[in-house]
Amino acid sequence: MEKDASFLFGGISFNRRKFASDFDRFKGKNPDDLAEKLLLIEKEHETIDNSLEKLEFIENGKSEMEYERNASVGKKRKRKRKEKGTVSDSVEGFPVFKSSKLKKEVANEENDQSVNELVEGKKEYYRQLERDIVFRKMHNIHVSGSNIPSPLHSFEELRSRYRCRSYLLRNLAELGFKEPTPIQRQAIPVLLSGRECFASAPTGSGKTFAFVLPILMKLKNTTKDGVRAVILSPTRELASQTTRECRKLAKGKKFYIRLMTKQLAKNGDFSKLRCDVLISTPLRLKFAIRKGKLDLSRVEFLVLDESDKLFEPGMLEQVDFVVKACTNPSILRSLFSATLPDIVEDRARTIMHDAVRVIIGRKNSASETIKQKLVYVGSEEGKLLALRQSFAESLNPPVLVFVQNKERAKELYDELKLEDIRPDVIHSDLSQIQRENAVDNFRAGKTWVLIATDVVARGMDFKGVNCVINYDFPDSAAAYIHRIGRSGRAGRIGEATTFYTEADIPFLRNIANVITSSGGEVPEWIKSLTKKKWRKHRPRRDTISTQPDI
């Protein structure tokens, strides 16, 4: 056995340089530094490991030269690992021989911490969802879609959440907006989050600022890049009103906000004309695009105001032409209206991607601040008598009177123009200047009674209209909602009276449903009537006149 052992260790040379630390130990050199001691111990262990490896090589019949070659390769690998930081250094005061175990423990601790953070984040996310649900229920906000942003609690959140410029908040305060309306609470965060939306809210609920404010916040500054936002309105009167409101909110910032007039559509060259926000009716915009002097390829925002009217057959082709002209792939489209029929929703989904649906109150319902009543007048002759009697009992101007068409508007005006009620009339046969004057006089209080067709029933904001009279029965439930919505705006109290004759009774149930859904009362016999599906209820009516036929 001794022979075998001597044979195994025969020919081994002792490297003094390599084992210098061992020589120092035997010479009695005692280092005082703890770190130096640790280094010596580590070298000792490394030396023992190397000796054992060398013995294993020799026992397996391999040469010493081969061992040295493998050892040098191993040293290079260790050096690389040290450079990469894969081998942990010694911690002061503690010999770290089991670095991989410590690494695992550290990694486990980090994993546990990250898991805890993730769990806590999810809990906070679901708590926020619950808070949003309670808040929306409080304000009668109904939403559908995925990843819907939290509603606004106040306008100050616009500064903290979206870095809103101070001039916008100042202008809102000057315009009398202290708190966001329900539609503004939800629609503004949706649009600022880069999501498309279609929204329905009662008349007079602040829908215009719900899309104008996000547009101005996103555009930030004026540029020379051409038209960047387009707002489509069904009537010239509504387009003019939206332009005024947009300029009020942008006061203090040099945005180029333009209304598409007839002259601008014919002669305007938008390649030379600076314009950030363009507001127009679909027909005029289509005309300008076809002339080749208006490019909508850079439009970032497209808003369809009173979208249910814009999607009617008479305007649908024009709107479709404008939508196709807006070729920017990152465009945000939004639809706003007081009424949102199912067919409009279906069409909206074909042009929108991942849209959020926002409904305030009950869908397709009137404002609860309007006192509504139905008055039976028997025949066409009875309407004029009932109207005069109403004015004699309590004329509380300003009053809007709606009729079926422009011919009947002219006839009723001729009957009332000599009476002491300061009447005026607005219809499509009047020039643009005459129509604007009629609206301005009504707003200024010079006109007490304004006779109108449905041309002003869409979106027009007349401050303080006390009463709306439907002289002619509306041709649809949507028309009824928009007509009476000129009263009771922005939380004010309003009144709406609807005359009906024998010819209107088959369609009475449709209007009665709107009245009951907004908290009004109707007689039981009307509720028992069969609900008739209608397209457009426009019966042929007798001429409005008190002059006897000769």
Coordinates of C-alpha atoms in Angstrom, one line a residue:
M1 CA 0.0 0.0 0.0
E2 CA 2.9 2.3 0.8
K3 CA 4.5 1.4 -2.4
D4 CA 1.3 2.3 -4.3
A5 CA 1.1 5.6 -2.5
S6 CA 4.7 6.5 -3.2
F7 CA 4.1 5.6 -6.8
L8 CA 1.1 7.9 -7.1
F9 CA 3.0 10.9 -5.7
G10 CA 6.2 10.2 -7.5
G11 CA 7.5 12.9 -9.8
I12 CA 5.3 15.7 -8.3
S13 CA 7.2 18.9 -7.9
F14 CA 6.2 21.4 -5.2
N15 CA 5.5 24.9 -6.5
R16 CA 6.6 27.3 -3.9
R17 CA 5.1 30.3 -5.6
K18 CA 1.8 28.7 -5.9
F19 CA 1.7 27.6 -2.2
A20 CA 3.3 30.8 -0.9
S21 CA 0.4 31.4 1.4
D22 CA 1.0 28.0 3.1
F23 CA 4.7 28.8 3.5
D24 CA 3.8 32.1 5.1
R25 CA 1.5 30.4 7.6
F26 CA 4.2 28.0 8.7
K27 CA 6.7 30.8 9.0
G28 CA 4.4 32.3 11.7
K29 CA 3.1 35.3 9.7
N30 CA -0.2 36.3 11.3
P31 CA -2.0 38.9 9.3
D32 CA -4.0 41.3 11.4
D33 CA -6.5 42.4 8.8
L34 CA -9.6 40.3 8.8
A35 CA -10.1 40.8 5.1
E36 CA -6.5 39.5 4.5
K37 CA -7.2 36.4 6.6
L38 CA -10.4 35.7 4.7
L39 CA -8.4 35.9 1.5
L40 CA -5.8 33.5 2.8
I41 CA -8.4 31.0 3.8
E42 CA -10.1 31.2 0.5
K43 CA -6.7 30.6 -1.3
E44 CA -6.1 27.6 1.0
H45 CA -9.4 26.1 0.0
E46 CA -8.7 26.8 -3.7
T47 CA -5.2 25.1 -3.3
I48 CA -6.7 22.0 -1.8
D49 CA -9.4 21.8 -4.5
N50 CA -6.6 22.1 -7.1
S51 CA -4.6 19.3 -5.5
L52 CA -7.5 17.0 -5.4
E53 CA -8.4 17.8 -9.1
K54 CA -4.7 17.0 -10.0
L55 CA -4.8 13.7 -8.1
E56 CA -8.0 12.7 -9.9
F57 CA -6.4 13.4 -13.3
I58 CA -3.4 11.3 -12.5
E59 CA -5.5 8.4 -11.1
N60 CA -7.5 8.5 -14.3
G61 CA -4.3 8.0 -16.3
K62 CA -4.0 11.5 -17.7
S63 CA -0.7 13.4 -18.0
E64 CA 0.3 16.3 -15.9
M65 CA 0.7 18.5 -19.0
E66 CA -3.0 17.8 -19.9
Y67 CA -4.0 18.8 -16.4
E68 CA -2.1 22.1 -16.6
R69 CA -3.8 22.8 -19.9
N70 CA -7.2 22.2 -18.5
A71 CA -6.4 24.2 -15.4
S72 CA -5.4 27.2 -17.4
V73 CA -8.7 27.0 -19.4
G74 CA -10.6 26.8 -16.1
K75 CA -8.8 29.8 -14.8
K76 CA -9.8 31.8 -17.9
R77 CA -13.4 30.8 -17.5
K78 CA -13.4 31.8 -13.8
R79 CA -11.8 35.1 -14.8
K80 CA -14.5 35.7 -17.3
R81 CA -17.2 34.9 -14.8
K82 CA -15.7 37.3 -12.3
E83 CA -15.6 40.0 -14.9
K84 CA -19.3 39.5 -15.7
G85 CA -20.1 39.5 -12.1
T86 CA -21.4 36.0 -11.9
V87 CA -19.1 35.0 -9.0
S88 CA -20.0 37.0 -5.9
D89 CA -17.3 38.7 -3.9
S90 CA -16.7 38.2 -0.2
V91 CA -18.9 40.2 2.1
E92 CA -16.8 42.0 4.7
G93 CA -16.6 39.9 7.8
F94 CA -18.3 36.9 6.3
P95 CA -16.7 34.2 4.0
V96 CA -19.1 33.7 1.1
F97 CA -18.4 30.1 0.0
K98 CA -22.1 29.3 -0.9
S99 CA -22.7 32.2 -3.2
S100 CA -25.3 30.4 -5.3
K101 CA -27.4 29.6 -2.3
L102 CA -27.3 33.3 -1.2
K103 CA -28.2 34.4 -4.7
K104 CA -31.2 32.1 -4.7
E105 CA -32.3 33.5 -1.3
V106 CA -31.9 37.1 -2.6
A107 CA -33.8 36.2 -5.8
N108 CA -36.6 34.5 -3.8
E109 CA -36.9 37.6 -1.7
E110 CA -37.0 39.8 -4.8
N111 CA -39.6 37.5 -6.4
D112 CA -41.7 37.6 -3.2
Q113 CA -41.5 41.3 -3.1
S114 CA -42.5 41.7 -6.8
V115 CA -45.4 39.2 -6.3
N116 CA -46.6 41.2 -3.3
E117 CA -46.4 44.4 -5.3
L118 CA -48.3 42.8 -8.1
V119 CA -51.0 41.5 -5.8
E120 CA -51.4 44.9 -4.1
G121 CA -51.5 46.6 -7.5
K122 CA -54.4 44.3 -8.6
K123 CA -56.2 44.9 -5.3
E124 CA -55.9 48.7 -5.8
Y125 CA -57.1 48.3 -9.4
Y126 CA -60.2 46.5 -8.4
R127 CA -60.9 48.9 -5.6
Q128 CA -60.7 51.8 -8.1
L129 CA -63.1 49.9 -10.4
E130 CA -65.6 49.7 -7.5
R131 CA -65.2 53.4 -6.7
D132 CA -65.8 54.2 -10.4
I133 CA -69.0 52.1 -10.5
V134 CA -70.4 53.8 -7.4
F135 CA -69.5 57.3 -8.7
R136 CA -71.1 56.5 -12.1
K137 CA -74.2 55.2 -10.5
M138 CA -74.4 58.4 -8.4
H139 CA -74.4 60.5 -11.6
N140 CA -76.5 58.2 -13.7
I141 CA -73.6 57.4 -16.1
H142 CA -73.8 54.1 -18.1
V143 CA -70.8 52.8 -19.9
S144 CA -69.8 49.8 -22.0
G145 CA -66.5 48.8 -23.5
S146 CA -63.1 47.6 -22.3
N147 CA -60.6 49.4 -20.0
I148 CA -62.8 52.5 -19.5
P149 CA -61.0 55.5 -17.9
S150 CA -62.1 56.7 -14.5
P151 CA -64.6 59.6 -14.6
L152 CA -63.7 63.1 -13.6
H153 CA -64.6 64.2 -10.1
S154 CA -63.7 67.8 -10.8
F155 CA -62.1 70.0 -13.4
E156 CA -59.0 70.2 -11.3
E157 CA -58.3 66.6 -12.1
L158 CA -57.7 67.7 -15.7
R159 CA -54.5 69.4 -14.4
S160 CA -53.3 66.5 -12.3
R161 CA -54.2 63.6 -14.6
Y162 CA -53.8 65.1 -18.0
R163 CA -51.7 68.3 -17.5
C164 CA -54.4 70.6 -18.7
R165 CA -53.3 74.1 -19.5
S166 CA -54.3 76.8 -17.1
Y167 CA -56.0 79.0 -19.7
L168 CA -58.6 76.3 -20.4
L169 CA -59.4 75.9 -16.7
R170 CA -59.6 79.7 -16.4
N171 CA -62.0 79.9 -19.4
L172 CA -64.2 77.2 -18.0
A173 CA -64.5 79.1 -14.7
E174 CA -65.3 82.3 -16.6
L175 CA -68.0 80.5 -18.6
G176 CA -69.7 79.4 -15.4
F177 CA -68.6 75.7 -15.3
K178 CA -67.9 74.9 -11.6
E179 CA -68.3 71.1 -11.8
P180 CA -68.3 68.8 -14.9
T181 CA -71.7 67.6 -16.1
P182 CA -72.2 63.9 -16.2
I183 CA -71.4 63.6 -19.9
Q184 CA -68.3 65.7 -19.4
R185 CA -67.2 63.6 -16.4
Q186 CA -66.9 60.5 -18.6
A187 CA -66.5 61.6 -22.2
I188 CA -63.6 63.9 -21.6
P189 CA -61.3 61.1 -20.0
V190 CA -62.3 58.7 -22.7
L191 CA -61.2 61.1 -25.5
L192 CA -58.1 62.2 -23.6
S193 CA -57.1 58.5 -23.3
G194 CA -57.0 58.2 -27.0
R195 CA -60.2 56.2 -27.2
E196 CA -63.1 56.6 -29.7
C197 CA -66.6 57.0 -28.2
F198 CA -70.2 57.5 -29.1
A199 CA -72.2 59.3 -26.4
S200 CA -75.8 60.1 -25.7
A201 CA -76.9 62.7 -23.1
P202 CA -80.1 64.8 -22.6
T203 CA -80.3 68.1 -24.3
G204 CA -78.6 71.0 -22.6
S205 CA -76.2 68.7 -20.7
G206 CA -72.9 70.2 -22.0
K207 CA -72.1 67.8 -24.8
T208 CA -70.3 70.5 -26.9
F209 CA -67.6 71.2 -24.3
A210 CA -67.3 67.4 -23.7
F211 CA -65.6 67.1 -27.2
V212 CA -64.2 70.6 -27.7
L213 CA -62.2 70.6 -24.5
P214 CA -60.3 67.3 -25.3
I215 CA -59.6 68.5 -28.8
L216 CA -58.0 71.8 -27.6
M217 CA -56.0 69.9 -24.9
K218 CA -54.7 67.4 -27.5
L219 CA -53.8 69.9 -30.2
K220 CA -51.9 72.0 -27.6
N221 CA -50.6 74.6 -30.1
T222 CA -51.4 75.9 -33.5
T223 CA -49.3 74.6 -36.4
K224 CA -49.0 75.0 -40.2
D225 CA -49.8 71.4 -40.8
G226 CA -53.3 72.0 -42.1
V227 CA -56.7 71.0 -40.6
R228 CA -56.3 68.8 -37.5
A229 CA -59.8 68.6 -36.2
V230 CA -63.2 68.5 -38.0
I231 CA -66.6 69.0 -36.3
L232 CA -69.6 68.1 -38.4
S233 CA -73.1 69.6 -37.6
P234 CA -76.4 69.0 -39.4
T235 CA -77.4 72.6 -39.6
R236 CA -75.6 75.9 -40.3
E237 CA -77.1 77.4 -37.1
L238 CA -75.6 74.6 -35.0
A239 CA -72.3 74.9 -36.8
S240 CA -72.2 78.7 -36.0
Q241 CA -73.1 78.1 -32.4
T242 CA -70.3 75.4 -32.0
T243 CA -67.8 77.8 -33.5
R244 CA -68.7 80.5 -31.0
E245 CA -68.4 78.1 -28.1
C246 CA -65.1 76.7 -29.3
R247 CA -63.6 80.2 -29.6
K248 CA -64.8 81.1 -26.1
L249 CA -63.0 78.1 -24.7
A250 CA -59.8 78.7 -26.7
K251 CA -59.6 82.4 -25.6
G252 CA -56.1 83.3 -24.7
K253 CA -54.5 80.8 -27.1
K254 CA -54.0 81.5 -30.8
F255 CA -55.9 78.6 -32.4
Y256 CA -57.3 79.1 -35.9
I257 CA -60.9 78.0 -35.5
R258 CA -62.9 78.4 -38.7
L259 CA -66.5 78.1 -39.7
M260 CA -67.1 76.7 -43.3
T261 CA -69.2 79.4 -44.9
K262 CA -70.5 79.3 -48.4
Q263 CA -67.9 81.8 -49.6
L264 CA -65.1 79.9 -47.9
A265 CA -66.2 76.6 -49.5
K266 CA -66.2 78.2 -52.9
N267 CA -63.1 80.3 -52.8
G268 CA -61.0 79.2 -49.8
D269 CA -57.6 77.6 -50.5
F270 CA -56.8 75.7 -47.3
S271 CA -53.2 75.0 -48.5
K272 CA -52.6 78.7 -47.9
L273 CA -55.1 79.3 -45.1
R274 CA -54.1 78.4 -41.6
C275 CA -56.8 76.3 -39.8
D276 CA -56.6 74.0 -36.8
V277 CA -60.3 73.3 -36.2
L278 CA -62.8 73.3 -39.0
I279 CA -66.6 73.3 -38.2
S280 CA -69.0 72.7 -41.1
T281 CA -72.1 71.0 -42.4
P282 CA -71.4 67.9 -44.5
L283 CA -72.6 69.3 -47.8
R284 CA -70.2 72.4 -47.7
L285 CA -67.3 70.2 -46.6
K286 CA -67.9 67.8 -49.4
F287 CA -68.1 70.6 -51.9
A288 CA -64.7 72.1 -50.7
I289 CA -63.0 68.6 -50.8
R290 CA -64.2 68.0 -54.4
K291 CA -62.7 71.4 -55.4
G292 CA -59.3 70.0 -54.4
K293 CA -58.4 72.9 -52.1
L294 CA -59.0 71.1 -48.8
D295 CA -56.9 68.2 -47.6
L296 CA -58.2 66.2 -44.6
S297 CA -55.4 63.6 -44.5
R298 CA -53.9 65.1 -41.3
V299 CA -57.1 65.3 -39.3
E300 CA -56.6 63.9 -35.8
F301 CA -60.1 64.4 -34.5
L302 CA -63.5 63.9 -36.3
V303 CA -66.6 64.7 -34.3
L304 CA -70.2 64.0 -35.6
D305 CA -72.4 66.3 -33.5
E306 CA -76.1 65.4 -33.5
S307 CA -75.0 62.1 -35.1
D308 CA -78.5 60.6 -35.5
K309 CA -79.5 63.4 -37.8
L310 CA -76.2 63.1 -39.7
F311 CA -76.9 59.4 -40.3
E312 CA -80.3 60.0 -41.9
P313 CA -80.6 59.1 -45.6
G314 CA -80.4 62.7 -46.8
M315 CA -77.0 63.3 -45.2
L316 CA -75.5 59.8 -44.9
E317 CA -73.8 59.9 -48.3
Q318 CA -72.2 63.3 -47.6
V319 CA -71.0 62.2 -44.1
D320 CA -69.6 59.0 -45.6
F321 CA -67.7 61.1 -48.2
V322 CA -66.1 63.2 -45.4
V323 CA -65.2 60.2 -43.3
K324 CA -63.4 58.6 -46.2
A325 CA -61.5 61.8 -46.9
C326 CA -60.1 61.7 -43.3
T327 CA -57.3 59.2 -44.1
N328 CA -55.1 59.6 -41.0
P329 CA -54.7 56.1 -39.6
S330 CA -54.5 57.5 -36.0
I331 CA -57.7 59.6 -36.2
L332 CA -60.1 59.6 -33.3
R333 CA -63.8 59.5 -34.2
S334 CA -66.6 60.4 -31.8
L335 CA -70.4 60.7 -32.0
F336 CA -72.6 62.9 -29.8
S337 CA -76.3 63.2 -29.7
A338 CA -79.3 63.5 -27.4
T339 CA -80.9 60.5 -29.1
L340 CA -79.0 57.4 -30.3
P341 CA -81.1 54.9 -32.2
D342 CA -79.9 51.3 -32.6
I343 CA -79.3 51.8 -36.3
V344 CA -77.0 54.7 -35.6
E345 CA -75.0 52.6 -33.1
D346 CA -74.7 49.8 -35.7
R347 CA -73.4 52.3 -38.4
A348 CA -71.1 53.9 -35.9
R349 CA -69.4 50.6 -35.0
T350 CA -68.5 50.1 -38.7
I351 CA -66.3 53.2 -38.7
M352 CA -65.0 53.1 -35.1
H353 CA -62.4 50.9 -33.4
D354 CA -62.7 49.7 -29.8
A355 CA -65.1 52.5 -29.0
V356 CA -66.5 53.3 -25.6
R357 CA -70.3 53.8 -25.3
V358 CA -71.5 56.5 -22.9
I359 CA -75.2 56.9 -22.0
I360 CA -76.3 59.5 -19.5
G361 CA -79.7 58.7 -17.9
R362 CA -82.0 56.6 -19.9
K363 CA -81.3 56.2 -23.6
N364 CA -83.4 58.3 -25.9
S365 CA -85.2 60.1 -23.1
A366 CA -86.0 63.8 -22.4
S367 CA -84.6 65.9 -19.6
E368 CA -86.3 65.4 -16.2
T369 CA -86.2 69.2 -15.6
I370 CA -88.9 69.8 -18.3
K371 CA -92.6 69.7 -17.3
Q372 CA -94.4 68.0 -20.3
K373 CA -98.0 67.9 -21.1
L374 CA -100.3 66.8 -24.0
V375 CA -103.3 69.0 -25.0
Y376 CA -106.1 67.7 -27.2
V377 CA -107.3 70.4 -29.7
G378 CA -109.6 68.3 -31.9
S379 CA -108.8 69.8 -35.3
E380 CA -106.4 72.3 -37.0
E381 CA -108.7 75.2 -36.2
G382 CA -108.6 74.3 -32.5
K383 CA -104.8 74.6 -32.5
L384 CA -104.8 78.4 -33.2
L385 CA -107.5 79.0 -30.6
A386 CA -105.5 77.0 -28.0
L387 CA -102.3 78.9 -28.8
R388 CA -104.0 82.3 -28.5
Q389 CA -105.6 81.2 -25.2
S390 CA -102.3 80.0 -23.8
F391 CA -100.7 83.3 -24.6
A392 CA -103.6 85.3 -23.1
E393 CA -103.4 83.3 -19.8
S394 CA -99.7 83.2 -19.3
L395 CA -97.2 84.4 -21.8
N396 CA -93.8 83.7 -20.3
P397 CA -91.2 84.7 -23.0
P398 CA -89.0 83.5 -24.6
V399 CA -91.3 80.9 -26.2
L400 CA -90.4 78.5 -29.1
V401 CA -93.3 77.3 -31.4
F402 CA -92.5 74.3 -33.7
V403 CA -94.4 73.5 -36.8
Q404 CA -94.2 70.8 -39.4
N405 CA -92.7 72.7 -42.4
K406 CA -91.7 76.1 -43.7
E407 CA -95.1 76.8 -45.4
R408 CA -96.9 76.3 -42.1
A409 CA -94.3 78.5 -40.4
K410 CA -95.1 81.3 -42.8
E411 CA -98.8 80.9 -42.3
L412 CA -98.7 80.9 -38.5
Y413 CA -96.4 84.0 -38.6
D414 CA -98.9 85.8 -40.8
E415 CA -101.6 85.0 -38.2
L416 CA -99.6 86.3 -35.2
K417 CA -97.5 89.1 -36.6
L418 CA -100.0 91.8 -35.7
E419 CA -100.5 90.6 -32.1
D420 CA -98.6 92.1 -29.2
I421 CA -96.3 89.1 -28.6
R422 CA -93.3 90.2 -30.7
P423 CA -93.3 87.2 -33.0
D424 CA -90.6 86.2 -35.6
V425 CA -90.1 83.2 -37.8
I426 CA -87.1 81.1 -39.0
H427 CA -87.1 78.6 -41.8
S428 CA -84.9 77.4 -44.7
D429 CA -86.2 79.8 -47.3
L430 CA -84.6 82.7 -45.4
S431 CA -81.1 83.8 -46.3
Q432 CA -78.2 83.0 -43.9
I433 CA -78.1 86.6 -42.7
Q434 CA -81.9 86.7 -42.0
R435 CA -81.7 83.4 -40.1
E436 CA -78.8 84.6 -38.0
N437 CA -80.7 87.9 -37.3
A438 CA -83.7 85.9 -36.2
V439 CA -81.7 83.8 -33.8
D440 CA -79.7 86.8 -32.4
N441 CA -82.9 88.8 -31.8
F442 CA -84.5 85.8 -30.0
R443 CA -81.3 85.5 -27.8
A444 CA -81.3 89.2 -27.1
G445 CA -84.9 89.3 -26.0
K446 CA -86.1 91.5 -28.9
T447 CA -88.3 88.6 -30.0
W448 CA -90.7 86.9 -27.5
V449 CA -92.2 84.2 -29.7
L450 CA -90.0 82.5 -32.3
I451 CA -91.9 80.2 -34.8
A452 CA -89.5 77.6 -36.2
T453 CA -89.2 74.3 -38.1
D454 CA -87.0 71.5 -36.9
V455 CA -84.0 73.4 -38.4
V456 CA -83.4 74.9 -34.9
A457 CA -84.4 71.9 -32.9
R458 CA -81.0 70.4 -33.3
G459 CA -78.4 71.5 -30.7
M460 CA -79.3 75.2 -30.6
D461 CA -78.7 76.6 -27.2
F462 CA -81.1 79.4 -26.3
K463 CA -80.4 80.5 -22.7
G464 CA -83.5 80.6 -20.6
V465 CA -86.2 79.4 -23.0
N466 CA -89.1 79.0 -20.6
C467 CA -91.6 77.2 -22.9
V468 CA -91.7 75.1 -26.0
I469 CA -95.0 74.5 -27.9
N470 CA -95.3 71.7 -30.4
Y471 CA -98.0 73.4 -32.6
D472 CA -97.7 70.4 -35.0
F473 CA -97.2 67.0 -33.6
P474 CA -93.6 65.8 -34.0
D475 CA -92.9 63.3 -36.7
S476 CA -90.8 61.0 -34.4
A477 CA -89.9 60.4 -30.8
A478 CA -86.4 61.7 -31.5
A479 CA -87.8 64.9 -33.0
Y480 CA -89.9 65.4 -29.9
I481 CA -86.9 65.0 -27.6
H482 CA -84.8 67.5 -29.6
R483 CA -87.7 70.0 -29.8
I484 CA -88.5 70.2 -26.1
G485 CA -84.8 70.1 -25.3
R486 CA -84.5 73.8 -26.3
S487 CA -86.1 74.3 -22.8
G488 CA -84.8 73.2 -19.4
R489 CA -81.2 73.4 -20.4
A490 CA -78.2 73.3 -18.0
G491 CA -80.4 72.2 -15.1
R492 CA -83.0 75.0 -15.5
I493 CA -86.8 74.3 -15.3
G494 CA -88.7 74.3 -18.5
E495 CA -92.1 73.6 -19.9
A496 CA -93.2 71.7 -23.0
T497 CA -96.8 71.6 -24.4
T498 CA -97.8 69.4 -27.4
F499 CA -101.0 69.8 -29.3
Y500 CA -102.6 66.7 -30.9
T501 CA -105.6 66.2 -33.1
E502 CA -107.6 63.1 -34.1
A503 CA -105.0 62.3 -36.8
D504 CA -102.2 62.2 -34.3
I505 CA -103.8 59.8 -31.8
P506 CA -102.4 56.6 -33.4
F507 CA -98.9 58.0 -32.7
L508 CA -99.6 59.3 -29.2
R509 CA -98.3 56.3 -27.3
N510 CA -94.8 56.9 -28.7
I511 CA -94.6 60.4 -27.2
A512 CA -96.3 59.2 -24.0
N513 CA -93.5 56.7 -23.5
V514 CA -90.9 59.5 -23.7
I515 CA -92.8 61.5 -21.2
T516 CA -93.1 58.7 -18.6
S517 CA -89.5 57.7 -19.0
S518 CA -88.4 61.2 -18.0
G519 CA -90.7 61.2 -14.9
G520 CA -93.8 62.8 -16.4
E521 CA -97.4 61.6 -16.1
V522 CA -99.9 60.8 -18.9
P523 CA -103.5 59.5 -18.7
E524 CA -104.1 55.8 -18.5
W525 CA -106.1 55.6 -21.7
I526 CA -103.1 56.9 -23.6
K527 CA -100.8 54.2 -22.0
S528 CA -103.3 51.5 -23.2
L529 CA -103.0 52.6 -26.8
T530 CA -101.2 50.3 -29.2
K531 CA -97.7 51.5 -29.9
K532 CA -97.5 52.1 -33.6
K533 CA -94.2 51.8 -35.5
W534 CA -93.6 54.9 -37.5
R535 CA -91.1 56.2 -39.9
K536 CA -92.2 59.8 -40.4
H537 CA -95.6 61.1 -39.2
R538 CA -96.3 64.0 -41.4
P539 CA -100.0 64.0 -42.3
R540 CA -101.4 66.5 -44.8
R541 CA -102.7 69.3 -42.6
D542 CA -105.2 72.1 -43.4
T543 CA -104.0 75.7 -43.9
I544 CA -103.5 77.8 -40.7
S545 CA -106.0 80.6 -41.0
T546 CA -108.9 82.1 -39.1
Q547 CA -110.3 83.7 -42.3
P548 CA -113.5 82.1 -43.4
D549 CA -113.6 80.4 -46.8
I550 CA -115.7 82.3 -49.3

